[in-house]
mmCIF file of C-alpha atoms and ligand atoms in Angstrom:
data_model
loop_
_atom_site.group_PDB
_atom_site.id
_atom_site.type_symbol
_atom_site.label_atom_id
_atom_site.label_comp_id
_atom_site.label_asym_id
_atom_site.label_seq_id
_atom_site.Cartn_x
_atom_site.Cartn_y
_atom_site.Cartn_z
ATOM 1 C CA UNK A 539 -76.192 -107.332 86.977
ATOM 2 C CA UNK A 540 -78.602 -104.276 85.660
ATOM 3 C CA UNK A 541 -79.766 -106.355 82.687
ATOM 4 C CA UNK A 542 -80.319 -109.608 84.637
ATOM 5 C CA UNK A 543 -82.911 -107.497 86.287
ATOM 6 C CA UNK A 544 -84.673 -106.341 83.214
ATOM 7 C CA UNK A 545 -84.799 -109.898 81.829
ATOM 8 C CA UNK A 546 -84.570 -111.878 84.930
ATOM 9 C CA UNK A 547 -88.040 -113.138 85.583
ATOM 10 C CA UNK A 548 -87.225 -116.798 85.514
ATOM 11 C CA UNK A 549 -86.952 -119.107 88.739
ATOM 12 C CA UNK A 550 -83.371 -120.112 89.277
ATOM 13 C CA UNK A 551 -82.796 -123.769 89.522
ATOM 14 C CA UNK A 552 -79.549 -125.591 91.344
ATOM 15 C CA UNK A 553 -79.663 -129.261 90.066
ATOM 16 C CA UNK A 554 -77.164 -131.868 91.516
ATOM 17 C CA UNK A 555 -76.732 -134.881 89.234
ATOM 18 C CA UNK A 556 -75.450 -137.764 91.219
ATOM 19 C CA UNK A 557 -74.067 -139.771 88.415
ATOM 20 C CA UNK A 558 -73.971 -143.545 89.488
ATOM 21 C CA UNK A 559 -73.079 -142.852 93.209
ATOM 22 C CA UNK A 560 -74.862 -143.676 96.523
ATOM 23 C CA UNK A 561 -76.579 -146.381 97.129
ATOM 24 C CA UNK A 562 -80.434 -145.936 98.617
ATOM 25 C CA UNK A 563 -79.172 -145.503 102.319
ATOM 26 C CA UNK A 564 -76.057 -142.839 101.139
ATOM 27 C CA UNK A 565 -78.495 -141.314 99.000
ATOM 28 C CA UNK A 566 -81.205 -140.999 101.765
ATOM 29 C CA UNK A 567 -78.407 -139.896 104.354
ATOM 30 C CA UNK A 568 -77.090 -136.900 101.842
ATOM 31 C CA UNK A 569 -80.638 -135.457 100.796
ATOM 32 C CA UNK A 570 -81.537 -135.504 104.202
ATOM 33 C CA UNK A 571 -79.175 -133.282 104.937
ATOM 34 C CA UNK A 572 -79.468 -131.422 101.945
ATOM 35 C CA UNK A 573 -83.354 -130.458 102.871
ATOM 36 C CA UNK A 574 -82.063 -129.256 106.356
ATOM 37 C CA UNK A 575 -78.981 -127.608 105.373
ATOM 38 C CA UNK A 576 -81.176 -125.711 102.482
ATOM 39 C CA UNK A 577 -84.479 -124.847 104.325
ATOM 40 C CA UNK A 578 -83.723 -121.275 104.458
ATOM 41 C CA UNK A 579 -82.759 -120.724 100.965
ATOM 42 C CA UNK A 580 -85.755 -119.413 99.327
ATOM 43 C CA UNK A 581 -86.638 -117.993 95.403
ATOM 44 C CA UNK A 582 -85.231 -120.867 94.004
ATOM 45 C CA UNK A 583 -85.880 -124.247 93.117
ATOM 46 C CA UNK A 584 -83.305 -127.282 93.965
ATOM 47 C CA UNK A 585 -82.960 -130.527 92.968
ATOM 48 C CA UNK A 586 -81.864 -133.702 93.179
ATOM 49 C CA UNK A 587 -80.703 -136.138 90.728
ATOM 50 C CA UNK A 588 -79.623 -139.974 92.463
ATOM 51 C CA UNK A 589 -79.622 -143.418 90.762
ATOM 52 C CA UNK A 590 -82.629 -145.058 90.125
ATOM 53 C CA UNK A 591 -82.328 -147.636 92.769
ATOM 54 C CA UNK A 592 -82.342 -144.551 95.374
ATOM 55 C CA UNK A 593 -85.689 -142.279 93.752
ATOM 56 C CA UNK A 594 -88.287 -143.927 95.875
ATOM 57 C CA UNK A 595 -86.266 -143.969 99.178
ATOM 58 C CA UNK A 596 -85.348 -140.053 98.415
ATOM 59 C CA UNK A 597 -88.771 -139.213 97.462
ATOM 60 C CA UNK A 598 -89.842 -140.195 100.823
ATOM 61 C CA UNK A 599 -87.066 -138.583 102.630
ATOM 62 C CA UNK A 600 -87.661 -135.320 101.050
ATOM 63 C CA UNK A 601 -91.128 -135.336 101.213
ATOM 64 C CA UNK A 602 -92.847 -131.993 102.228
ATOM 65 C CA UNK A 603 -88.993 -130.153 102.090
ATOM 66 C CA UNK A 604 -87.846 -127.551 99.373
ATOM 67 C CA UNK A 605 -85.869 -130.045 97.432
ATOM 68 C CA UNK A 606 -87.195 -131.717 94.425
ATOM 69 C CA UNK A 607 -86.965 -135.106 92.355
ATOM 70 C CA UNK A 608 -85.092 -135.618 89.169
ATOM 71 C CA UNK A 609 -84.378 -138.723 87.278
ATOM 72 C CA UNK A 610 -81.134 -139.318 85.307
ATOM 73 C CA UNK A 611 -82.642 -140.711 82.120
ATOM 74 C CA UNK A 612 -85.726 -141.919 81.126
ATOM 75 C CA UNK A 613 -87.154 -144.598 77.970
ATOM 76 C CA UNK A 614 -89.342 -143.065 75.131
ATOM 77 C CA UNK A 615 -92.149 -145.859 75.540
ATOM 78 C CA UNK A 616 -94.592 -145.664 78.498
ATOM 79 C CA UNK A 617 -93.277 -150.078 78.779
ATOM 80 C CA UNK A 618 -92.596 -152.528 76.662
ATOM 81 C CA UNK A 619 -89.614 -155.611 76.058
ATOM 82 C CA UNK A 620 -86.969 -153.151 77.100
ATOM 83 C CA UNK A 621 -84.703 -154.820 79.518
ATOM 84 C CA UNK A 622 -83.199 -152.871 81.836
ATOM 85 C CA UNK A 623 -85.277 -149.847 80.627
ATOM 86 C CA UNK A 624 -87.097 -146.777 83.004
ATOM 87 C CA UNK A 625 -90.339 -145.056 81.560
ATOM 88 C CA UNK A 626 -91.449 -141.711 82.387
ATOM 89 C CA UNK A 627 -95.048 -143.317 83.750
ATOM 90 C CA UNK A 628 -92.615 -144.962 85.997
ATOM 91 C CA UNK A 629 -91.007 -141.717 87.033
ATOM 92 C CA UNK A 630 -93.537 -139.764 87.913
ATOM 93 C CA UNK A 631 -95.032 -143.077 90.186
ATOM 94 C CA UNK A 632 -92.213 -142.562 92.632
ATOM 95 C CA UNK A 633 -92.516 -139.021 92.995
ATOM 96 C CA UNK A 634 -89.856 -137.799 90.284
ATOM 97 C CA UNK A 635 -90.809 -134.276 88.543
ATOM 98 C CA UNK A 636 -87.685 -133.670 86.509
ATOM 99 C CA UNK A 637 -85.803 -135.605 84.355
ATOM 100 C CA UNK A 638 -82.215 -135.143 82.953
ATOM 101 C CA UNK A 639 -82.061 -136.124 78.816
ATOM 102 C CA UNK A 640 -79.001 -136.306 76.749
ATOM 103 C CA UNK A 641 -76.050 -136.257 79.193
ATOM 104 C CA UNK A 642 -73.123 -135.739 77.554
ATOM 105 C CA UNK A 643 -72.267 -139.030 79.091
ATOM 106 C CA UNK A 644 -75.144 -141.218 77.688
ATOM 107 C CA UNK A 645 -74.292 -139.483 73.915
ATOM 108 C CA UNK A 646 -70.792 -140.398 74.429
ATOM 109 C CA UNK A 647 -70.527 -143.817 76.474
ATOM 110 C CA UNK A 648 -74.311 -144.833 74.984
ATOM 111 C CA UNK A 649 -74.708 -143.860 72.042
ATOM 112 C CA UNK A 650 -77.700 -141.474 72.313
ATOM 113 C CA UNK A 651 -78.272 -139.901 69.407
ATOM 114 C CA UNK A 652 -80.612 -135.858 68.990
ATOM 115 C CA UNK A 653 -83.326 -138.044 67.399
ATOM 116 C CA UNK A 654 -83.493 -140.443 70.602
ATOM 117 C CA UNK A 655 -83.167 -137.619 72.729
ATOM 118 C CA UNK A 656 -85.945 -136.050 70.830
ATOM 119 C CA UNK A 657 -88.118 -139.472 71.801
ATOM 120 C CA UNK A 658 -87.231 -139.380 75.314
ATOM 121 C CA UNK A 659 -88.352 -135.123 75.467
ATOM 122 C CA UNK A 660 -91.705 -136.091 73.833
ATOM 123 C CA UNK A 661 -92.241 -138.956 76.322
ATOM 124 C CA UNK A 662 -91.527 -137.153 79.773
ATOM 125 C CA UNK A 663 -93.511 -134.330 78.405
ATOM 126 C CA UNK A 664 -96.461 -136.757 77.922
ATOM 127 C CA UNK A 665 -95.835 -137.856 81.348
ATOM 128 C CA UNK A 666 -96.095 -134.358 82.845
ATOM 129 C CA UNK A 667 -91.960 -134.428 84.052
ATOM 130 C CA UNK A 668 -90.255 -131.572 83.281
ATOM 131 C CA UNK A 669 -87.245 -132.273 81.159
ATOM 132 C CA UNK A 670 -83.533 -130.707 81.312
ATOM 133 C CA UNK A 671 -81.928 -130.784 77.780
ATOM 134 C CA UNK A 672 -78.752 -131.165 77.783
ATOM 135 C CA UNK A 673 -76.216 -129.574 75.670
ATOM 136 C CA UNK A 674 -72.789 -128.624 74.933
ATOM 137 C CA UNK A 675 -69.563 -128.714 72.760
ATOM 138 C CA UNK A 676 -66.249 -130.948 72.857
ATOM 139 C CA UNK A 677 -63.088 -129.406 73.363
ATOM 140 C CA UNK A 678 -62.293 -130.409 69.666
ATOM 141 C CA UNK A 679 -65.508 -128.482 68.412
ATOM 142 C CA UNK A 680 -64.970 -125.659 70.200
ATOM 143 C CA UNK A 681 -61.426 -125.581 69.213
ATOM 144 C CA UNK A 682 -62.584 -125.885 65.497
ATOM 145 C CA UNK A 683 -65.060 -123.397 65.772
ATOM 146 C CA UNK A 684 -68.162 -125.284 66.013
ATOM 147 C CA UNK A 685 -69.711 -124.983 68.782
ATOM 148 C CA UNK A 686 -72.262 -122.735 67.707
ATOM 149 C CA UNK A 687 -73.216 -125.227 65.098
ATOM 150 C CA UNK A 688 -73.951 -127.862 67.637
ATOM 151 C CA UNK A 689 -75.553 -126.628 69.740
ATOM 152 C CA UNK A 690 -78.034 -125.654 67.032
ATOM 153 C CA UNK A 691 -78.313 -128.801 65.931
ATOM 154 C CA UNK A 692 -78.370 -130.673 69.732
ATOM 155 C CA UNK A 693 -80.949 -128.028 70.367
ATOM 156 C CA UNK A 694 -83.071 -127.875 67.408
ATOM 157 C CA UNK A 695 -83.023 -131.419 67.087
ATOM 158 C CA UNK A 696 -84.066 -132.277 70.718
ATOM 159 C CA UNK A 697 -86.913 -130.072 70.318
ATOM 160 C CA UNK A 698 -88.022 -131.376 66.600
ATOM 161 C CA UNK A 699 -92.286 -131.605 66.204
ATOM 162 C CA UNK A 700 -92.442 -130.354 69.473
ATOM 163 C CA UNK A 701 -95.682 -127.999 69.791
ATOM 164 C CA UNK A 702 -94.394 -124.896 71.617
ATOM 165 C CA UNK A 703 -96.998 -124.460 74.424
ATOM 166 C CA UNK A 704 -95.404 -127.818 75.336
ATOM 167 C CA UNK A 705 -92.045 -126.663 75.664
ATOM 168 C CA UNK A 706 -93.031 -123.841 78.573
ATOM 169 C CA UNK A 707 -91.441 -126.438 81.734
ATOM 170 C CA UNK A 708 -88.375 -127.654 79.533
ATOM 171 C CA UNK A 709 -85.293 -126.991 80.843
ATOM 172 C CA UNK A 710 -81.638 -126.729 78.645
ATOM 173 C CA UNK A 711 -78.809 -127.243 80.324
ATOM 174 C CA UNK A 712 -75.664 -125.881 78.451
ATOM 175 C CA UNK A 713 -72.728 -128.750 79.749
ATOM 176 C CA UNK A 714 -69.366 -128.026 77.616
ATOM 177 C CA UNK A 715 -68.230 -131.538 77.652
ATOM 178 C CA UNK A 716 -64.498 -130.247 77.981
ATOM 179 C CA UNK A 717 -65.721 -128.691 81.842
ATOM 180 C CA UNK A 718 -67.182 -132.040 83.014
ATOM 181 C CA UNK A 719 -65.899 -133.173 86.159
ATOM 182 C CA UNK A 720 -62.176 -131.758 84.399
ATOM 183 C CA UNK A 721 -62.005 -128.520 87.319
ATOM 184 C CA UNK A 722 -61.616 -126.416 83.951
ATOM 185 C CA UNK A 723 -64.708 -124.260 84.569
ATOM 186 C CA UNK A 724 -65.825 -121.885 81.015
ATOM 187 C CA UNK A 725 -65.104 -118.526 82.605
ATOM 188 C CA UNK A 726 -68.176 -116.689 83.475
ATOM 189 C CA UNK A 727 -68.360 -114.605 79.559
ATOM 190 C CA UNK A 728 -67.450 -117.778 77.737
ATOM 191 C CA UNK A 729 -70.459 -119.384 79.483
ATOM 192 C CA UNK A 730 -72.983 -115.919 79.050
ATOM 193 C CA UNK A 731 -71.959 -116.033 75.740
ATOM 194 C CA UNK A 732 -73.375 -119.209 75.227
ATOM 195 C CA UNK A 733 -76.427 -118.910 76.956
ATOM 196 C CA UNK A 734 -77.312 -115.564 75.049
ATOM 197 C CA UNK A 735 -76.758 -117.632 72.110
ATOM 198 C CA UNK A 736 -79.021 -119.943 72.905
ATOM 199 C CA UNK A 737 -81.752 -118.422 74.293
ATOM 200 C CA UNK A 738 -81.551 -116.070 70.792
ATOM 201 C CA UNK A 739 -81.819 -119.398 68.990
ATOM 202 C CA UNK A 740 -85.448 -120.061 71.126
ATOM 203 C CA UNK A 741 -86.434 -116.535 70.139
ATOM 204 C CA UNK A 742 -85.765 -117.626 67.157
ATOM 205 C CA UNK A 743 -87.284 -120.546 66.680
ATOM 206 C CA UNK A 744 -89.951 -120.695 69.360
ATOM 207 C CA UNK A 745 -90.881 -116.729 69.724
ATOM 208 C CA UNK A 746 -89.643 -113.717 72.186
ATOM 209 C CA UNK A 747 -91.993 -115.338 75.195
ATOM 210 C CA UNK A 748 -90.641 -118.982 75.349
ATOM 211 C CA UNK A 749 -87.141 -117.702 75.358
ATOM 212 C CA UNK A 750 -87.926 -115.078 77.921
ATOM 213 C CA UNK A 751 -89.165 -117.696 79.713
ATOM 214 C CA UNK A 752 -86.467 -120.630 79.190
ATOM 215 C CA UNK A 753 -84.232 -121.760 82.272
ATOM 216 C CA UNK A 754 -80.923 -122.308 80.255
ATOM 217 C CA UNK A 755 -78.616 -124.087 83.596
ATOM 218 C CA UNK A 756 -74.579 -123.853 83.255
ATOM 219 C CA UNK A 757 -73.010 -127.228 83.950
ATOM 220 C CA UNK A 758 -69.898 -128.195 84.176
ATOM 221 C CA UNK A 759 -67.376 -127.646 87.202
ATOM 222 C CA UNK A 760 -70.040 -125.864 88.977
ATOM 223 C CA UNK A 761 -68.763 -125.330 92.978
ATOM 224 C CA UNK A 762 -69.325 -123.169 95.976
ATOM 225 C CA UNK A 763 -66.173 -120.645 94.765
ATOM 226 C CA UNK A 764 -67.704 -119.743 91.158
ATOM 227 C CA UNK A 765 -71.500 -120.132 91.553
ATOM 228 C CA UNK A 766 -72.069 -116.533 92.653
ATOM 229 C CA UNK A 767 -70.034 -115.118 89.682
ATOM 230 C CA UNK A 768 -72.239 -117.432 87.450
ATOM 231 C CA UNK A 769 -75.412 -116.503 88.393
ATOM 232 C CA UNK A 770 -74.963 -112.791 88.224
ATOM 233 C CA UNK A 771 -74.828 -113.096 84.604
ATOM 234 C CA UNK A 772 -78.447 -112.534 82.944
ATOM 235 C CA UNK A 773 -78.788 -115.912 80.753
ATOM 236 C CA UNK A 774 -77.849 -118.356 83.227
ATOM 237 C CA UNK A 775 -80.952 -119.407 85.189
ATOM 238 C CA UNK A 776 -79.132 -122.041 87.793
ATOM 239 C CA UNK A 777 -76.648 -124.824 87.257
ATOM 240 C CA UNK A 778 -76.299 -128.364 86.969
ATOM 241 C CA UNK A 779 -73.470 -130.106 89.505
ATOM 242 C CA UNK A 780 -72.310 -133.284 89.414
ATOM 243 C CA UNK A 781 -69.315 -133.970 91.406
ATOM 244 C CA UNK A 782 -69.880 -130.590 93.850
ATOM 245 C CA UNK A 783 -73.522 -132.011 95.136
ATOM 246 C CA UNK A 784 -72.558 -135.166 96.236
ATOM 247 C CA UNK A 785 -71.347 -133.820 99.653
ATOM 248 C CA UNK A 786 -74.775 -132.309 101.363
ATOM 249 C CA UNK A 787 -72.541 -129.012 103.426
ATOM 250 C CA UNK A 788 -70.969 -128.598 99.540
ATOM 251 C CA UNK A 789 -73.894 -128.381 97.428
ATOM 252 C CA UNK A 790 -75.847 -126.811 100.046
ATOM 253 C CA UNK A 791 -73.387 -123.501 99.840
ATOM 254 C CA UNK A 792 -74.033 -123.596 96.266
ATOM 255 C CA UNK A 793 -77.839 -124.192 96.583
ATOM 256 C CA UNK A 794 -77.693 -121.378 98.719
ATOM 257 C CA UNK A 795 -75.786 -118.863 96.809
ATOM 258 C CA UNK A 796 -76.335 -114.891 97.417
ATOM 259 C CA UNK A 797 -75.751 -113.404 93.602
ATOM 260 C CA UNK A 798 -79.156 -111.742 92.361
HETATM 261 P P1 PGA B 710 -69.287 -131.796 87.220
HETATM 262 O O1 PGA B 710 -70.698 -133.002 86.231
HETATM 263 O O2 PGA B 710 -70.088 -130.428 87.681
HETATM 264 O O3 PGA B 710 -68.614 -133.046 87.942
HETATM 265 O O4 PGA B 710 -68.438 -131.189 86.184
HETATM 266 C C1 PGA B 710 -71.525 -132.013 85.682
HETATM 267 C C2 PGA B 710 -72.563 -132.570 85.018
HETATM 268 O O5 PGA B 710 -72.070 -134.100 84.437
HETATM 269 O O6 PGA B 710 -73.512 -132.306 84.889
#
């Protein structure tokens, strides 16, 4: 707790990733309820990432509230013959402020590579979006002691050829793949350990100032019952929440965490 006070100059961010859930009408209903329930939560940023089809309607529903809009993916080109894809300028045009890039489900099921992730980050930054770069090891990689080398690769390749000045709005989300949607959460100590490592990696490669200001979120079975302990850790600046963000009541409990 002490340590957090000394280093904690980062504004916490609680992010809800709705994945492929909710029609536009359902998304608007949840977003509006959430905005009311979190109206008194100050000193933090709260965002929701509905599916593409709900972005515009949710954008209108949360206008003027404390909730920000985020997309779950983006293409690396601004426009072109890319059937089924959506570009960064299209996302900003409907009010997105953030975009999730390189989520493990995209890497695992849609073959996203670190190079592709890097291109997407560059495109997002160019359009003025704040990218949330997702990194994290699988269970096998953790068991075979490859956690840190995987994180090195995903983080440094993801941020390759990016100018230092362009990274100030980038957020990193550490999501151990084995903890996503499984109910298994990394212990707060395990999470803090990795967050400290990632911050050290940023410091080594991009300098102290960026390392100090960069927000690093934890993701993987975050719930109302574990958010406070996670937020007490000095290098955990927020959470990327999947399943528990789908219900306005549950997600507002997480967003209204009280730890300092
Ligand atoms: P979960 O998902 O909270 O359902 O584990 C987290 C994520 O995939 O971002």
